[in-house]
């Protein structure tokens, strides 16, 4: 098979994985042209990634929830409520940031496990159980913020999680050296991971793509990582929000692709009955995934509160819908069993790119909602059509 024929075949057979990257490239190119390059400026890309951070964290957890054929509507107000709890601990109780963050994350895990218990043990449909949770935590958020309306957080260390950047060390030609080094390490880890995966597949006799295609893939992805690093390094470098988002992606990508737990999660999503018969504890997997979702909701609430430097009565509103949209745009299947956490991040960036580009063009908020809704509908239609073709 020739190089171009193989490339065309790979894109066709992996359109679910490659489609979102193509869509993101088209969106960025279009807005860059329409805004005379302003969209791709260092400041805008940095702000875009920061604004996508707390939704991307939620989207990672939501992807796994949808993979096991469930949904969690409570995560938005869980994030808002736990962000307010963090603000109260910091301002009214005077606790240290190093104590507040793990406590709030544990609260998130407990809430997630309770949702999982209702779904897996009691048998309540996840839509109903988490809808109840959404109402409960919306009320809880209003309750803890009603006296002041807004809880101002003046802790610089905490606020830096949403607004700060990693230290520069030294600037070289206007570029933040540490950010450049982080990007270089990221490229090296990516190449090592791909080479290791390819070597293992060859060892066990699995089919692999040809060496020229493999090299093109390595060069293309490395270029993208390098370009984004260069853009960010030309402004203030990597923000702590982006660093945390990337850490979440790396950890969850490893857990979902390289561990027994990850394989069990996808087995449950593909066919819960068959997974149960094969010895997988479906109830345990469900509770673990919901507990993970609760922890990520807590982390999202921390990032959002730190970004605003305050907790408000409206924090968390529509977060769950943005996370669900990012997960679907990122390639998760409504039928379960299919979806990658890396796709969730791309989906979140796609949605954030749409909002950023339309804001730069002065598109009205009413039209923005319509366009974003259309993109979500298109993503689900694409998923359904892809499954029909494979079936």
JSON list of N, CA, C and O in Angstrom, two decimals, residues 48-98:
[
{"chain": "A", "resi": 48, "resn": "UNK", "atom": "N", "xyz": [-7.40, 31.32, 26.36]},
{"chain": "A", "resi": 48, "resn": "UNK", "atom": "CA", "xyz": [-8.30, 30.27, 25.88]},
{"chain": "A", "resi": 48, "resn": "UNK", "atom": "C", "xyz": [-8.08, 28.98, 26.66]},
{"chain": "A", "resi": 48, "resn": "UNK", "atom": "O", "xyz": [-9.05, 28.35, 27.12]},
{"chain": "A", "resi": 49, "resn": "UNK", "atom": "N", "xyz": [-6.83, 28.59, 26.84]},
{"chain": "A", "resi": 49, "resn": "UNK", "atom": "CA", "xyz": [-6.53, 27.34, 27.55]},
{"chain": "A", "resi": 49, "resn": "UNK", "atom": "C", "xyz": [-6.90, 27.46, 29.03]},
{"chain": "A", "resi": 49, "resn": "UNK", "atom": "O", "xyz": [-7.39, 26.50, 29.63]},
{"chain": "A", "resi": 50, "resn": "UNK", "atom": "N", "xyz": [-6.68, 28.63, 29.61]},
{"chain": "A", "resi": 50, "resn": "UNK", "atom": "CA", "xyz": [-7.05, 28.83, 31.02]},
{"chain": "A", "resi": 50, "resn": "UNK", "atom": "C", "xyz": [-8.55, 28.74, 31.21]},
{"chain": "A", "resi": 50, "resn": "UNK", "atom": "O", "xyz": [-9.04, 28.17, 32.19]},
{"chain": "A", "resi": 51, "resn": "UNK", "atom": "N", "xyz": [-9.30, 29.33, 30.28]},
{"chain": "A", "resi": 51, "resn": "UNK", "atom": "CA", "xyz": [-10.76, 29.30, 30.39]},
{"chain": "A", "resi": 51, "resn": "UNK", "atom": "C", "xyz": [-11.32, 27.91, 30.15]},
{"chain": "A", "resi": 51, "resn": "UNK", "atom": "O", "xyz": [-12.41, 27.58, 30.62]},
{"chain": "A", "resi": 52, "resn": "UNK", "atom": "N", "xyz": [-10.57, 27.07, 29.43]},
{"chain": "A", "resi": 52, "resn": "UNK", "atom": "CA", "xyz": [-11.02, 25.70, 29.17]},
{"chain": "A", "resi": 52, "resn": "UNK", "atom": "C", "xyz": [-10.62, 24.74, 30.28]},
{"chain": "A", "resi": 52, "resn": "UNK", "atom": "O", "xyz": [-11.15, 23.62, 30.35]},
{"chain": "A", "resi": 53, "resn": "UNK", "atom": "N", "xyz": [-9.72, 25.17, 31.16]},
{"chain": "A", "resi": 53, "resn": "UNK", "atom": "CA", "xyz": [-9.12, 24.26, 32.14]},
{"chain": "A", "resi": 53, "resn": "UNK", "atom": "C", "xyz": [-10.11, 23.56, 33.04]},
{"chain": "A", "resi": 53, "resn": "UNK", "atom": "O", "xyz": [-10.11, 22.33, 33.16]},
{"chain": "A", "resi": 54, "resn": "UNK", "atom": "N", "xyz": [-10.98, 24.34, 33.71]},
{"chain": "A", "resi": 54, "resn": "UNK", "atom": "CA", "xyz": [-11.88, 23.71, 34.69]},
{"chain": "A", "resi": 54, "resn": "UNK", "atom": "C", "xyz": [-12.95, 22.86, 34.01]},
{"chain": "A", "resi": 54, "resn": "UNK", "atom": "O", "xyz": [-13.43, 21.88, 34.59]},
{"chain": "A", "resi": 55, "resn": "UNK", "atom": "N", "xyz": [-13.33, 23.19, 32.76]},
{"chain": "A", "resi": 55, "resn": "UNK", "atom": "CA", "xyz": [-14.27, 22.36, 32.02]},
{"chain": "A", "resi": 55, "resn": "UNK", "atom": "C", "xyz": [-13.57, 21.10, 31.51]},
{"chain": "A", "resi": 55, "resn": "UNK", "atom": "O", "xyz": [-14.14, 20.00, 31.53]},
{"chain": "A", "resi": 56, "resn": "UNK", "atom": "N", "xyz": [-12.31, 21.24, 31.08]},
{"chain": "A", "resi": 56, "resn": "UNK", "atom": "CA", "xyz": [-11.56, 20.08, 30.59]},
{"chain": "A", "resi": 56, "resn": "UNK", "atom": "C", "xyz": [-11.39, 19.03, 31.68]},
{"chain": "A", "resi": 56, "resn": "UNK", "atom": "O", "xyz": [-11.48, 17.83, 31.43]},
{"chain": "A", "resi": 57, "resn": "UNK", "atom": "N", "xyz": [-11.13, 19.48, 32.91]},
{"chain": "A", "resi": 57, "resn": "UNK", "atom": "CA", "xyz": [-10.99, 18.55, 34.04]},
{"chain": "A", "resi": 57, "resn": "UNK", "atom": "C", "xyz": [-12.30, 17.78, 34.24]},
{"chain": "A", "resi": 57, "resn": "UNK", "atom": "O", "xyz": [-12.29, 16.56, 34.43]},
{"chain": "A", "resi": 58, "resn": "UNK", "atom": "N", "xyz": [-13.42, 18.49, 34.18]},
{"chain": "A", "resi": 58, "resn": "UNK", "atom": "CA", "xyz": [-14.72, 17.83, 34.30]},
{"chain": "A", "resi": 58, "resn": "UNK", "atom": "C", "xyz": [-14.96, 16.88, 33.14]},
{"chain": "A", "resi": 58, "resn": "UNK", "atom": "O", "xyz": [-15.51, 15.79, 33.31]},
{"chain": "A", "resi": 59, "resn": "UNK", "atom": "N", "xyz": [-14.56, 17.30, 31.94]},
{"chain": "A", "resi": 59, "resn": "UNK", "atom": "CA", "xyz": [-14.81, 16.49, 30.74]},
{"chain": "A", "resi": 59, "resn": "UNK", "atom": "C", "xyz": [-14.07, 15.16, 30.79]},
{"chain": "A", "resi": 59, "resn": "UNK", "atom": "O", "xyz": [-14.57, 14.15, 30.27]},
{"chain": "A", "resi": 60, "resn": "UNK", "atom": "N", "xyz": [-12.90, 15.13, 31.42]},
{"chain": "A", "resi": 60, "resn": "UNK", "atom": "CA", "xyz": [-12.16, 13.87, 31.57]},
{"chain": "A", "resi": 60, "resn": "UNK", "atom": "C", "xyz": [-12.98, 12.87, 32.37]},
{"chain": "A", "resi": 60, "resn": "UNK", "atom": "O", "xyz": [-13.16, 11.71, 31.98]},
{"chain": "A", "resi": 61, "resn": "UNK", "atom": "N", "xyz": [-13.48, 13.31, 33.51]},
{"chain": "A", "resi": 61, "resn": "UNK", "atom": "CA", "xyz": [-14.31, 12.43, 34.34]},
{"chain": "A", "resi": 61, "resn": "UNK", "atom": "C", "xyz": [-15.62, 12.07, 33.65]},
{"chain": "A", "resi": 61, "resn": "UNK", "atom": "O", "xyz": [-16.08, 10.92, 33.74]},
{"chain": "A", "resi": 62, "resn": "UNK", "atom": "N", "xyz": [-16.22, 13.04, 32.96]},
{"chain": "A", "resi": 62, "resn": "UNK", "atom": "CA", "xyz": [-17.50, 12.79, 32.28]},
{"chain": "A", "resi": 62, "resn": "UNK", "atom": "C", "xyz": [-17.34, 11.78, 31.17]},
{"chain": "A", "resi": 62, "resn": "UNK", "atom": "O", "xyz": [-18.26, 10.99, 30.90]},
{"chain": "A", "resi": 63, "resn": "UNK", "atom": "N", "xyz": [-16.18, 11.78, 30.51]},
{"chain": "A", "resi": 63, "resn": "UNK", "atom": "CA", "xyz": [-15.93, 10.81, 29.46]},
{"chain": "A", "resi": 63, "resn": "UNK", "atom": "C", "xyz": [-16.03, 9.39, 30.00]},
{"chain": "A", "resi": 63, "resn": "UNK", "atom": "O", "xyz": [-16.68, 8.53, 29.39]},
{"chain": "A", "resi": 64, "resn": "UNK", "atom": "N", "xyz": [-15.40, 9.14, 31.13]},
{"chain": "A", "resi": 64, "resn": "UNK", "atom": "CA", "xyz": [-15.46, 7.80, 31.72]},
{"chain": "A", "resi": 64, "resn": "UNK", "atom": "C", "xyz": [-16.86, 7.46, 32.20]},
{"chain": "A", "resi": 64, "resn": "UNK", "atom": "O", "xyz": [-17.28, 6.30, 32.13]},
{"chain": "A", "resi": 65, "resn": "UNK", "atom": "N", "xyz": [-17.59, 8.46, 32.70]},
{"chain": "A", "resi": 65, "resn": "UNK", "atom": "CA", "xyz": [-18.98, 8.24, 33.12]},
{"chain": "A", "resi": 65, "resn": "UNK", "atom": "C", "xyz": [-19.81, 7.79, 31.92]},
{"chain": "A", "resi": 65, "resn": "UNK", "atom": "O", "xyz": [-20.60, 6.82, 32.00]},
{"chain": "A", "resi": 66, "resn": "UNK", "atom": "N", "xyz": [-19.65, 8.46, 30.79]},
{"chain": "A", "resi": 66, "resn": "UNK", "atom": "CA", "xyz": [-20.42, 8.11, 29.59]},
{"chain": "A", "resi": 66, "resn": "UNK", "atom": "C", "xyz": [-19.95, 6.79, 29.01]},
{"chain": "A", "resi": 66, "resn": "UNK", "atom": "O", "xyz": [-20.74, 6.02, 28.48]},
{"chain": "A", "resi": 67, "resn": "UNK", "atom": "N", "xyz": [-18.65, 6.51, 29.14]},
{"chain": "A", "resi": 67, "resn": "UNK", "atom": "CA", "xyz": [-18.11, 5.23, 28.65]},
{"chain": "A", "resi": 67, "resn": "UNK", "atom": "C", "xyz": [-18.82, 4.06, 29.33]},
{"chain": "A", "resi": 67, "resn": "UNK", "atom": "O", "xyz": [-19.11, 3.04, 28.69]},
{"chain": "A", "resi": 68, "resn": "UNK", "atom": "N", "xyz": [-19.13, 4.18, 30.64]},
{"chain": "A", "resi": 68, "resn": "UNK", "atom": "CA", "xyz": [-19.83, 3.09, 31.34]},
{"chain": "A", "resi": 68, "resn": "UNK", "atom": "C", "xyz": [-21.35, 3.24, 31.25]},
{"chain": "A", "resi": 68, "resn": "UNK", "atom": "O", "xyz": [-22.08, 2.67, 32.04]},
{"chain": "A", "resi": 69, "resn": "UNK", "atom": "N", "xyz": [-21.80, 4.07, 30.29]},
{"chain": "A", "resi": 69, "resn": "UNK", "atom": "CA", "xyz": [-23.23, 4.20, 29.96]},
{"chain": "A", "resi": 69, "resn": "UNK", "atom": "C", "xyz": [-24.05, 4.92, 31.02]},
{"chain": "A", "resi": 69, "resn": "UNK", "atom": "O", "xyz": [-25.22, 4.60, 31.24]},
{"chain": "A", "resi": 70, "resn": "UNK", "atom": "N", "xyz": [-23.44, 5.88, 31.69]},
{"chain": "A", "resi": 70, "resn": "UNK", "atom": "CA", "xyz": [-24.17, 6.67, 32.68]},
{"chain": "A", "resi": 70, "resn": "UNK", "atom": "C", "xyz": [-23.99, 8.15, 32.38]},
{"chain": "A", "resi": 70, "resn": "UNK", "atom": "O", "xyz": [-23.36, 8.53, 31.38]},
{"chain": "A", "resi": 71, "resn": "UNK", "atom": "N", "xyz": [-24.52, 9.00, 33.24]},
{"chain": "A", "resi": 71, "resn": "UNK", "atom": "CA", "xyz": [-24.40, 10.45, 33.10]},
{"chain": "A", "resi": 71, "resn": "UNK", "atom": "C", "xyz": [-24.36, 11.03, 34.50]},
{"chain": "A", "resi": 71, "resn": "UNK", "atom": "O", "xyz": [-24.87, 10.43, 35.45]},
{"chain": "A", "resi": 72, "resn": "UNK", "atom": "N", "xyz": [-23.73, 12.19, 34.66]},
{"chain": "A", "resi": 72, "resn": "UNK", "atom": "CA", "xyz": [-23.68, 12.86, 35.97]},
{"chain": "A", "resi": 72, "resn": "UNK", "atom": "C", "xyz": [-24.03, 14.33, 35.78]},
{"chain": "A", "resi": 72, "resn": "UNK", "atom": "O", "xyz": [-23.22, 15.11, 35.28]},
{"chain": "A", "resi": 73, "resn": "UNK", "atom": "N", "xyz": [-25.24, 14.68, 36.17]},
{"chain": "A", "resi": 73, "resn": "UNK", "atom": "CA", "xyz": [-25.71, 16.05, 36.02]},
{"chain": "A", "resi": 73, "resn": "UNK", "atom": "C", "xyz": [-25.39, 16.92, 37.23]},
{"chain": "A", "resi": 73, "resn": "UNK", "atom": "O", "xyz": [-25.63, 18.12, 37.21]},
{"chain": "A", "resi": 74, "resn": "UNK", "atom": "N", "xyz": [-24.84, 16.31, 38.27]},
{"chain": "A", "resi": 74, "resn": "UNK", "atom": "CA", "xyz": [-24.61, 17.06, 39.51]},
{"chain": "A", "resi": 74, "resn": "UNK", "atom": "C", "xyz": [-23.27, 17.78, 39.54]},
{"chain": "A", "resi": 74, "resn": "UNK", "atom": "O", "xyz": [-23.04, 18.62, 40.41]},
{"chain": "A", "resi": 75, "resn": "UNK", "atom": "N", "xyz": [-22.37, 17.45, 38.60]},
{"chain": "A", "resi": 75, "resn": "UNK", "atom": "CA", "xyz": [-20.98, 17.90, 38.73]},
{"chain": "A", "resi": 75, "resn": "UNK", "atom": "C", "xyz": [-20.83, 19.42, 38.71]},
{"chain": "A", "resi": 75, "resn": "UNK", "atom": "O", "xyz": [-19.92, 19.96, 39.35]},
{"chain": "A", "resi": 76, "resn": "UNK", "atom": "N", "xyz": [-21.71, 20.13, 38.00]},
{"chain": "A", "resi": 76, "resn": "UNK", "atom": "CA", "xyz": [-21.59, 21.58, 37.93]},
{"chain": "A", "resi": 76, "resn": "UNK", "atom": "C", "xyz": [-21.74, 22.23, 39.29]},
{"chain": "A", "resi": 76, "resn": "UNK", "atom": "O", "xyz": [-20.86, 22.98, 39.74]},
{"chain": "A", "resi": 77, "resn": "UNK", "atom": "N", "xyz": [-22.83, 21.93, 39.96]},
{"chain": "A", "resi": 77, "resn": "UNK", "atom": "CA", "xyz": [-23.06, 22.55, 41.27]},
{"chain": "A", "resi": 77, "resn": "UNK", "atom": "C", "xyz": [-22.27, 21.89, 42.38]},
{"chain": "A", "resi": 77, "resn": "UNK", "atom": "O", "xyz": [-22.04, 22.52, 43.42]},
{"chain": "A", "resi": 78, "resn": "UNK", "atom": "N", "xyz": [-21.82, 20.64, 42.18]},
{"chain": "A", "resi": 78, "resn": "UNK", "atom": "CA", "xyz": [-20.86, 20.06, 43.11]},
{"chain": "A", "resi": 78, "resn": "UNK", "atom": "C", "xyz": [-19.57, 20.88, 43.06]},
{"chain": "A", "resi": 78, "resn": "UNK", "atom": "O", "xyz": [-18.98, 21.22, 44.10]},
{"chain": "A", "resi": 79, "resn": "UNK", "atom": "N", "xyz": [-19.13, 21.21, 41.84]},
{"chain": "A", "resi": 79, "resn": "UNK", "atom": "CA", "xyz": [-17.93, 22.04, 41.67]},
{"chain": "A", "resi": 79, "resn": "UNK", "atom": "C", "xyz": [-18.13, 23.42, 42.30]},
{"chain": "A", "resi": 79, "resn": "UNK", "atom": "O", "xyz": [-17.26, 23.92, 43.02]},
{"chain": "A", "resi": 80, "resn": "UNK", "atom": "N", "xyz": [-19.29, 24.03, 42.03]},
{"chain": "A", "resi": 80, "resn": "UNK", "atom": "CA", "xyz": [-19.57, 25.34, 42.59]},
{"chain": "A", "resi": 80, "resn": "UNK", "atom": "C", "xyz": [-19.62, 25.32, 44.11]},
{"chain": "A", "resi": 80, "resn": "UNK", "atom": "O", "xyz": [-19.05, 26.20, 44.79]},
{"chain": "A", "resi": 81, "resn": "UNK", "atom": "N", "xyz": [-20.29, 24.31, 44.67]},
{"chain": "A", "resi": 81, "resn": "UNK", "atom": "CA", "xyz": [-20.42, 24.20, 46.13]},
{"chain": "A", "resi": 81, "resn": "UNK", "atom": "C", "xyz": [-19.07, 23.95, 46.79]},
{"chain": "A", "resi": 81, "resn": "UNK", "atom": "O", "xyz": [-18.72, 24.61, 47.77]},
{"chain": "A", "resi": 82, "resn": "UNK", "atom": "N", "xyz": [-18.30, 23.00, 46.25]},
{"chain": "A", "resi": 82, "resn": "UNK", "atom": "CA", "xyz": [-17.01, 22.69, 46.86]},
{"chain": "A", "resi": 82, "resn": "UNK", "atom": "C", "xyz": [-16.01, 23.82, 46.68]},
{"chain": "A", "resi": 82, "resn": "UNK", "atom": "O", "xyz": [-15.12, 24.02, 47.52]},
{"chain": "A", "resi": 83, "resn": "UNK", "atom": "N", "xyz": [-16.15, 24.59, 45.60]},
{"chain": "A", "resi": 83, "resn": "UNK", "atom": "CA", "xyz": [-15.33, 25.79, 45.45]},
{"chain": "A", "resi": 83, "resn": "UNK", "atom": "C", "xyz": [-15.66, 26.80, 46.54]},
{"chain": "A", "resi": 83, "resn": "UNK", "atom": "O", "xyz": [-14.75, 27.44, 47.10]},
{"chain": "A", "resi": 84, "resn": "UNK", "atom": "N", "xyz": [-16.95, 26.91, 46.88]},
{"chain": "A", "resi": 84, "resn": "UNK", "atom": "CA", "xyz": [-17.36, 27.81, 47.96]},
{"chain": "A", "resi": 84, "resn": "UNK", "atom": "C", "xyz": [-16.87, 27.29, 49.31]},
{"chain": "A", "resi": 84, "resn": "UNK", "atom": "O", "xyz": [-16.47, 28.07, 50.18]},
{"chain": "A", "resi": 85, "resn": "UNK", "atom": "N", "xyz": [-16.92, 25.97, 49.51]},
{"chain": "A", "resi": 85, "resn": "UNK", "atom": "CA", "xyz": [-16.40, 25.37, 50.74]},
{"chain": "A", "resi": 85, "resn": "UNK", "atom": "C", "xyz": [-14.91, 25.69, 50.90]},
{"chain": "A", "resi": 85, "resn": "UNK", "atom": "O", "xyz": [-14.44, 26.04, 52.00]},
{"chain": "A", "resi": 86, "resn": "UNK", "atom": "N", "xyz": [-14.16, 25.58, 49.79]},
{"chain": "A", "resi": 86, "resn": "UNK", "atom": "CA", "xyz": [-12.74, 25.91, 49.83]},
{"chain": "A", "resi": 86, "resn": "UNK", "atom": "C", "xyz": [-12.54, 27.38, 50.23]},
{"chain": "A", "resi": 86, "resn": "UNK", "atom": "O", "xyz": [-11.66, 27.71, 51.04]},
{"chain": "A", "resi": 87, "resn": "UNK", "atom": "N", "xyz": [-13.38, 28.26, 49.66]},
{"chain": "A", "resi": 87, "resn": "UNK", "atom": "CA", "xyz": [-13.28, 29.69, 49.98]},
{"chain": "A", "resi": 87, "resn": "UNK", "atom": "C", "xyz": [-13.58, 29.94, 51.46]},
{"chain": "A", "resi": 87, "resn": "UNK", "atom": "O", "xyz": [-12.92, 30.75, 52.11]},
{"chain": "A", "resi": 88, "resn": "UNK", "atom": "N", "xyz": [-14.58, 29.24, 52.00]},
{"chain": "A", "resi": 88, "resn": "UNK", "atom": "CA", "xyz": [-14.94, 29.40, 53.41]},
{"chain": "A", "resi": 88, "resn": "UNK", "atom": "C", "xyz": [-13.81, 28.91, 54.31]},
{"chain": "A", "resi": 88, "resn": "UNK", "atom": "O", "xyz": [-13.45, 29.55, 55.31]},
{"chain": "A", "resi": 89, "resn": "UNK", "atom": "N", "xyz": [-13.23, 27.76, 53.97]},
{"chain": "A", "resi": 89, "resn": "UNK", "atom": "CA", "xyz": [-12.11, 27.24, 54.76]},
{"chain": "A", "resi": 89, "resn": "UNK", "atom": "C", "xyz": [-10.94, 28.22, 54.79]},
{"chain": "A", "resi": 89, "resn": "UNK", "atom": "O", "xyz": [-10.27, 28.39, 55.81]},
{"chain": "A", "resi": 90, "resn": "UNK", "atom": "N", "xyz": [-10.68, 28.85, 53.65]},
{"chain": "A", "resi": 90, "resn": "UNK", "atom": "CA", "xyz": [-9.55, 29.76, 53.54]},
{"chain": "A", "resi": 90, "resn": "UNK", "atom": "C", "xyz": [-9.80, 31.09, 54.25]},
{"chain": "A", "resi": 90, "resn": "UNK", "atom": "O", "xyz": [-8.90, 31.63, 54.91]},
{"chain": "A", "resi": 91, "resn": "UNK", "atom": "N", "xyz": [-11.01, 31.63, 54.09]},
{"chain": "A", "resi": 91, "resn": "UNK", "atom": "CA", "xyz": [-11.28, 32.99, 54.57]},
{"chain": "A", "resi": 91, "resn": "UNK", "atom": "C", "xyz": [-11.84, 33.02, 55.99]},
{"chain": "A", "resi": 91, "resn": "UNK", "atom": "O", "xyz": [-11.43, 33.85, 56.81]},
{"chain": "A", "resi": 92, "resn": "UNK", "atom": "N", "xyz": [-12.79, 32.15, 56.29]},
{"chain": "A", "resi": 92, "resn": "UNK", "atom": "CA", "xyz": [-13.48, 32.20, 57.58]},
{"chain": "A", "resi": 92, "resn": "UNK", "atom": "C", "xyz": [-12.84, 31.30, 58.64]},
{"chain": "A", "resi": 92, "resn": "UNK", "atom": "O", "xyz": [-12.94, 31.56, 59.83]},
{"chain": "A", "resi": 93, "resn": "UNK", "atom": "N", "xyz": [-12.20, 30.22, 58.18]},
{"chain": "A", "resi": 93, "resn": "UNK", "atom": "CA", "xyz": [-11.58, 29.29, 59.13]},
{"chain": "A", "resi": 93, "resn": "UNK", "atom": "C", "xyz": [-10.07, 29.43, 59.17]},
{"chain": "A", "resi": 93, "resn": "UNK", "atom": "O", "xyz": [-9.42, 28.88, 60.06]},
{"chain": "A", "resi": 94, "resn": "UNK", "atom": "N", "xyz": [-9.50, 30.14, 58.20]},
{"chain": "A", "resi": 94, "resn": "UNK", "atom": "CA", "xyz": [-8.07, 30.41, 58.20]},
{"chain": "A", "resi": 94, "resn": "UNK", "atom": "C", "xyz": [-7.18, 29.20, 57.99]},
{"chain": "A", "resi": 94, "resn": "UNK", "atom": "O", "xyz": [-6.02, 29.20, 58.40]},
{"chain": "A", "resi": 95, "resn": "UNK", "atom": "N", "xyz": [-7.70, 28.18, 57.31]},
{"chain": "A", "resi": 95, "resn": "UNK", "atom": "CA", "xyz": [-6.90, 26.98, 57.07]},
{"chain": "A", "resi": 95, "resn": "UNK", "atom": "C", "xyz": [-5.89, 27.22, 55.95]},
{"chain": "A", "resi": 95, "resn": "UNK", "atom": "O", "xyz": [-6.08, 28.06, 55.08]},
{"chain": "A", "resi": 96, "resn": "UNK", "atom": "N", "xyz": [-4.83, 26.42, 55.95]},
{"chain": "A", "resi": 96, "resn": "UNK", "atom": "CA", "xyz": [-3.79, 26.52, 54.93]},
{"chain": "A", "resi": 96, "resn": "UNK", "atom": "C", "xyz": [-4.28, 25.93, 53.61]},
{"chain": "A", "resi": 96, "resn": "UNK", "atom": "O", "xyz": [-5.08, 24.99, 53.59]},
{"chain": "A", "resi": 97, "resn": "UNK", "atom": "N", "xyz": [-3.76, 26.49, 52.51]},
{"chain": "A", "resi": 97, "resn": "UNK", "atom": "CA", "xyz": [-4.10, 25.96, 51.19]},
{"chain": "A", "resi": 97, "resn": "UNK", "atom": "C", "xyz": [-3.74, 24.49, 51.09]},
{"chain": "A", "resi": 97, "resn": "UNK", "atom": "O", "xyz": [-4.49, 23.68, 50.51]},
{"chain": "A", "resi": 98, "resn": "UNK", "atom": "N", "xyz": [-2.60, 24.12, 51.68]},
{"chain": "A", "resi": 98, "resn": "UNK", "atom": "CA", "xyz": [-2.11, 22.74, 51.60]},
{"chain": "A", "resi": 98, "resn": "UNK", "atom": "C", "xyz": [-3.03, 21.77, 52.34]},
{"chain": "A", "resi": 98, "resn": "UNK", "atom": "O", "xyz": [-3.01, 20.57, 52.09]}
]
